[in-house]
């Protein structure tokens, strides 16, 4: 993909797909790079068309396979739910059980994504670019083709509301939605002329830089050459291995494998198959270096029949070897690593310290994490739910406080003095010449004698005439 970007930037002055493209073209020592590029515009256009056609075919085929795999996975899990209500979902079940219909669904969605990412104006829709394959161009231009998005909608969705709703929910599935966004971005990369709005939207949606896509593209371009090199290397190795009779060599020396092993590997390695015809006590007691030295001594001292001194020499050598093997530093002066004196200065960079201690990770702030959760879960986020519950409890608390204040205010108003005579009214006095209204008969039998006497005295006082003198003041 980097070569396509270089050609379009150099010969057509198009915006670079990747940030390193302009750096390569504007570098001082780029003569080797320019030699690998075509010199004429015509040759460059032909190479650009060929590269775009190659990349588009790969992207379209890979996108089809990814989308087909994910849709089959989702449909497999949901078809059992649809079969629970066959009367309502019979048309949807019939559509999903047909493999041809599912292929038409995937093709129409890819053509729709292709239209939104590459055919961005009316002229391109009427005349699609030449790097688009012929079968896809035919689907785009032929409105009567059943794989065309408009024809597919009229054929399957216009008169079937349940199927239309199912397709809407399918394209809004989280995993499928992410795959479709990746497909549209891959088509835009092949198209080129990326705007700043498209790059910013991509960076905001995925959190990735465009340089990551450049690395992926360079890896994809280098895979072919690496595969060729690996094939040549394997062929050369096979030719070399054919020259050697490895099986015969292995059978000859297999019985001696792992007979003398290092002390670090003795517990880990398994014991080899033993040959009963060999006395391994004689073999394993001696080191290979000792065997060669003893052979030389035997050749030089072959005239002597007595082997007493040779045994002494071999025992001395074996004791020296044992002393050399077991002269460990920790037995003499404590364990030391044997490294340089500067190792103790930088303890934090020690591998053992890093394995034991836990490194502190940089973490986002609380508000940043809450913002991410709000975008991811919406109203189902825990902090959003807690805020809603807190606001509701505050409203309820304020309502109760208001009602309590109103009740106390009303009681206070009822107990406050109003200035009016609230004393109870007494009995009316009987006027002269007016007989009192007949009232209910009083029950005198129940009245106390003292009260009866007082009542009689009051009645007598009421009937007494005024006998005083009228006094006039000057």
Short mmCIF file of N, CA and C in Angstrom, two decimals, residues 274-357:
data_model
loop_
_atom_site.label_atom_id
_atom_site.label_comp_id
_atom_site.label_asym_id
_atom_site.label_seq_id
_atom_site.Cartn_x
_atom_site.Cartn_y
_atom_site.Cartn_z
N UNK A 274 17.92 -47.46 27.74
CA UNK A 274 19.22 -48.05 28.02
C UNK A 274 19.43 -49.31 27.20
N UNK A 275 20.69 -49.53 26.84
CA UNK A 275 21.06 -50.72 26.09
C UNK A 275 21.61 -51.75 27.08
N UNK A 276 20.99 -52.93 27.20
CA UNK A 276 21.47 -53.91 28.19
C UNK A 276 22.85 -54.45 27.91
N UNK A 277 23.37 -54.29 26.71
CA UNK A 277 24.68 -54.84 26.37
C UNK A 277 25.83 -53.95 26.81
N UNK A 278 25.54 -52.76 27.39
CA UNK A 278 26.59 -51.81 27.76
C UNK A 278 26.60 -51.66 29.27
N UNK A 279 27.80 -51.67 29.86
CA UNK A 279 27.95 -51.42 31.29
C UNK A 279 28.09 -49.91 31.49
N UNK A 280 26.98 -49.27 31.91
CA UNK A 280 26.98 -47.82 32.02
C UNK A 280 27.71 -47.31 33.26
N UNK A 281 28.02 -48.21 34.20
CA UNK A 281 28.78 -47.77 35.36
C UNK A 281 30.18 -47.31 34.97
N UNK A 282 30.78 -48.03 34.03
CA UNK A 282 32.11 -47.63 33.57
C UNK A 282 32.04 -46.39 32.70
N UNK A 283 30.92 -46.24 31.97
CA UNK A 283 30.83 -45.11 31.04
C UNK A 283 30.58 -43.82 31.78
N UNK A 284 29.68 -43.84 32.76
CA UNK A 284 29.25 -42.60 33.41
C UNK A 284 30.20 -42.13 34.49
N UNK A 285 31.11 -42.99 34.97
CA UNK A 285 32.03 -42.56 36.02
C UNK A 285 33.11 -41.64 35.50
N UNK A 286 33.32 -41.58 34.22
CA UNK A 286 34.43 -40.83 33.66
C UNK A 286 33.89 -39.74 32.75
N UNK A 287 34.55 -38.60 32.79
CA UNK A 287 34.19 -37.50 31.90
C UNK A 287 34.80 -37.73 30.52
N UNK A 288 34.22 -37.15 29.48
CA UNK A 288 34.80 -37.34 28.14
C UNK A 288 36.22 -36.85 28.04
N UNK A 289 36.52 -35.72 28.71
CA UNK A 289 37.89 -35.20 28.63
C UNK A 289 38.87 -36.15 29.31
N UNK A 290 38.42 -36.79 30.41
CA UNK A 290 39.29 -37.73 31.10
C UNK A 290 39.55 -38.96 30.26
N UNK A 291 38.55 -39.39 29.52
CA UNK A 291 38.73 -40.57 28.68
C UNK A 291 39.81 -40.34 27.64
N UNK A 292 39.79 -39.15 27.02
CA UNK A 292 40.79 -38.88 25.98
C UNK A 292 42.18 -38.80 26.58
N UNK A 293 42.30 -38.20 27.79
CA UNK A 293 43.61 -38.11 28.42
C UNK A 293 44.12 -39.49 28.82
N UNK A 294 43.21 -40.33 29.32
CA UNK A 294 43.63 -41.66 29.73
C UNK A 294 44.05 -42.50 28.53
N UNK A 295 43.40 -42.31 27.39
CA UNK A 295 43.80 -43.06 26.20
C UNK A 295 45.22 -42.71 25.80
N UNK A 296 45.57 -41.42 25.90
CA UNK A 296 46.94 -41.02 25.55
C UNK A 296 47.95 -41.63 26.52
N UNK A 297 47.60 -41.63 27.81
CA UNK A 297 48.52 -42.20 28.79
C UNK A 297 48.68 -43.71 28.60
N UNK A 298 47.59 -44.37 28.24
CA UNK A 298 47.69 -45.81 28.01
C UNK A 298 48.57 -46.12 26.82
N UNK A 299 48.52 -45.29 25.79
CA UNK A 299 49.38 -45.51 24.63
C UNK A 299 50.84 -45.31 24.99
N UNK A 300 51.11 -44.31 25.82
CA UNK A 300 52.51 -44.04 26.16
C UNK A 300 53.08 -45.07 27.14
N UNK A 301 52.21 -45.58 28.04
CA UNK A 301 52.67 -46.52 29.06
C UNK A 301 52.19 -47.93 28.78
N UNK A 302 52.12 -48.31 27.52
CA UNK A 302 51.61 -49.64 27.19
C UNK A 302 52.59 -50.75 27.58
N UNK A 303 53.89 -50.41 27.78
CA UNK A 303 54.86 -51.44 28.13
C UNK A 303 54.68 -51.94 29.56
N UNK A 304 54.15 -51.09 30.44
CA UNK A 304 53.99 -51.49 31.84
C UNK A 304 52.72 -52.28 32.00
N UNK A 305 52.81 -53.43 32.71
CA UNK A 305 51.63 -54.26 32.93
C UNK A 305 50.86 -53.86 34.17
N UNK A 306 51.53 -53.20 35.12
CA UNK A 306 50.86 -52.85 36.37
C UNK A 306 50.06 -51.58 36.17
N UNK A 307 48.82 -51.59 36.53
CA UNK A 307 47.96 -50.41 36.35
C UNK A 307 47.71 -49.67 37.64
N UNK A 308 48.56 -49.87 38.66
CA UNK A 308 48.31 -49.24 39.96
C UNK A 308 48.47 -47.74 39.90
N UNK A 309 49.58 -47.29 39.23
CA UNK A 309 49.84 -45.85 39.17
C UNK A 309 48.82 -45.14 38.29
N UNK A 310 48.38 -45.85 37.25
CA UNK A 310 47.37 -45.22 36.39
C UNK A 310 46.08 -44.99 37.17
N UNK A 311 45.72 -45.93 38.06
CA UNK A 311 44.51 -45.74 38.85
C UNK A 311 44.68 -44.57 39.80
N UNK A 312 45.91 -44.42 40.35
CA UNK A 312 46.13 -43.28 41.24
C UNK A 312 45.97 -41.97 40.50
N UNK A 313 46.56 -41.91 39.29
CA UNK A 313 46.45 -40.67 38.52
C UNK A 313 45.00 -40.36 38.17
N UNK A 314 44.26 -41.42 37.76
CA UNK A 314 42.85 -41.17 37.40
C UNK A 314 42.05 -40.74 38.62
N UNK A 315 42.36 -41.32 39.81
CA UNK A 315 41.63 -40.91 41.02
C UNK A 315 41.97 -39.47 41.38
N UNK A 316 43.25 -39.06 41.21
CA UNK A 316 43.63 -37.68 41.49
C UNK A 316 42.89 -36.72 40.56
N UNK A 317 42.83 -37.08 39.29
CA UNK A 317 42.16 -36.21 38.33
C UNK A 317 40.67 -36.10 38.65
N UNK A 318 40.06 -37.25 39.03
CA UNK A 318 38.63 -37.20 39.35
C UNK A 318 38.38 -36.35 40.59
N UNK A 319 39.28 -36.45 41.60
CA UNK A 319 39.09 -35.61 42.80
C UNK A 319 39.28 -34.14 42.47
N UNK A 320 40.26 -33.82 41.60
CA UNK A 320 40.43 -32.44 41.18
C UNK A 320 39.20 -31.93 40.44
N UNK A 321 38.63 -32.80 39.61
CA UNK A 321 37.43 -32.41 38.85
C UNK A 321 36.27 -32.14 39.79
N UNK A 322 36.13 -33.05 40.80
CA UNK A 322 35.05 -32.86 41.76
C UNK A 322 35.24 -31.58 42.55
N UNK A 323 36.49 -31.31 42.95
CA UNK A 323 36.74 -30.07 43.67
C UNK A 323 36.42 -28.86 42.81
N UNK A 324 36.76 -28.96 41.57
CA UNK A 324 36.50 -27.84 40.67
C UNK A 324 35.01 -27.65 40.46
N UNK A 325 34.24 -28.79 40.37
CA UNK A 325 32.81 -28.69 40.11
C UNK A 325 32.06 -28.17 41.33
N UNK A 326 32.53 -28.56 42.55
CA UNK A 326 31.76 -28.24 43.75
C UNK A 326 32.38 -27.12 44.57
N UNK A 327 33.31 -26.40 44.01
CA UNK A 327 33.87 -25.25 44.70
C UNK A 327 32.96 -24.05 44.46
N UNK A 328 31.85 -24.03 45.17
CA UNK A 328 30.83 -23.00 44.94
C UNK A 328 31.13 -21.76 45.77
N UNK A 329 30.85 -20.59 45.24
CA UNK A 329 31.19 -19.35 45.98
C UNK A 329 30.35 -19.17 47.23
N UNK A 330 29.08 -19.66 47.26
CA UNK A 330 28.24 -19.43 48.43
C UNK A 330 28.72 -20.20 49.65
N UNK A 331 29.51 -21.27 49.44
CA UNK A 331 30.03 -22.03 50.57
C UNK A 331 31.18 -21.30 51.26
N UNK A 332 31.85 -20.42 50.53
CA UNK A 332 33.02 -19.75 51.08
C UNK A 332 32.66 -18.40 51.69
N UNK A 333 32.02 -17.56 50.95
CA UNK A 333 31.80 -16.19 51.42
C UNK A 333 30.38 -15.71 51.18
N UNK A 334 29.41 -16.59 51.09
CA UNK A 334 28.04 -16.14 50.83
C UNK A 334 27.81 -15.97 49.34
N UNK A 335 26.57 -15.99 48.98
CA UNK A 335 26.24 -15.94 47.54
C UNK A 335 26.43 -14.53 47.00
N UNK A 336 27.05 -14.45 45.83
CA UNK A 336 27.09 -13.17 45.12
C UNK A 336 26.83 -13.48 43.65
N UNK A 337 26.21 -12.54 42.99
CA UNK A 337 25.75 -12.77 41.62
C UNK A 337 26.89 -12.83 40.63
N UNK A 338 28.03 -12.22 40.97
CA UNK A 338 29.15 -12.24 40.04
C UNK A 338 29.09 -11.15 39.01
N UNK A 339 28.13 -10.26 39.13
CA UNK A 339 28.01 -9.18 38.17
C UNK A 339 28.93 -8.03 38.52
N UNK A 340 28.71 -6.90 37.87
CA UNK A 340 29.52 -5.72 38.10
C UNK A 340 29.08 -5.02 39.38
N UNK A 341 29.88 -4.05 39.84
CA UNK A 341 29.56 -3.32 41.06
C UNK A 341 28.43 -2.35 40.88
N UNK A 342 28.10 -2.02 39.64
CA UNK A 342 27.06 -1.03 39.37
C UNK A 342 25.67 -1.61 39.41
N UNK A 343 25.55 -2.95 39.58
CA UNK A 343 24.22 -3.55 39.54
C UNK A 343 23.39 -3.17 40.75
N UNK A 344 24.02 -2.96 41.88
CA UNK A 344 23.27 -2.62 43.08
C UNK A 344 22.73 -1.21 43.08
N UNK A 345 23.28 -0.36 42.21
CA UNK A 345 22.84 1.03 42.19
C UNK A 345 21.45 1.17 41.61
N UNK A 346 21.14 0.43 40.56
CA UNK A 346 19.84 0.55 39.89
C UNK A 346 19.03 -0.72 40.19
N UNK A 347 18.42 -0.76 41.36
CA UNK A 347 17.67 -1.95 41.77
C UNK A 347 16.35 -2.05 41.03
N UNK A 348 15.76 -0.90 40.68
CA UNK A 348 14.44 -0.91 40.05
C UNK A 348 14.46 -1.58 38.68
N UNK A 349 15.62 -1.56 38.01
CA UNK A 349 15.71 -2.17 36.69
C UNK A 349 16.05 -3.65 36.74
N UNK A 350 16.20 -4.19 37.93
CA UNK A 350 16.51 -5.61 38.06
C UNK A 350 15.31 -6.45 37.65
N UNK A 351 15.55 -7.54 36.95
CA UNK A 351 14.46 -8.39 36.46
C UNK A 351 13.70 -9.04 37.61
N UNK A 352 14.43 -9.48 38.64
CA UNK A 352 13.78 -10.13 39.79
C UNK A 352 12.88 -9.14 40.51
N UNK A 353 13.38 -7.90 40.67
CA UNK A 353 12.57 -6.88 41.36
C UNK A 353 11.32 -6.56 40.56
N UNK A 354 11.45 -6.49 39.24
CA UNK A 354 10.28 -6.21 38.40
C UNK A 354 9.26 -7.33 38.47
N UNK A 355 9.74 -8.58 38.55
CA UNK A 355 8.79 -9.70 38.64
C UNK A 355 8.04 -9.71 39.96
N UNK A 356 8.73 -9.34 41.05
CA UNK A 356 8.09 -9.39 42.37
C UNK A 356 7.18 -8.20 42.59
N UNK A 357 7.69 -7.01 42.31
CA UNK A 357 6.89 -5.80 42.56
C UNK A 357 5.92 -5.57 41.41
#
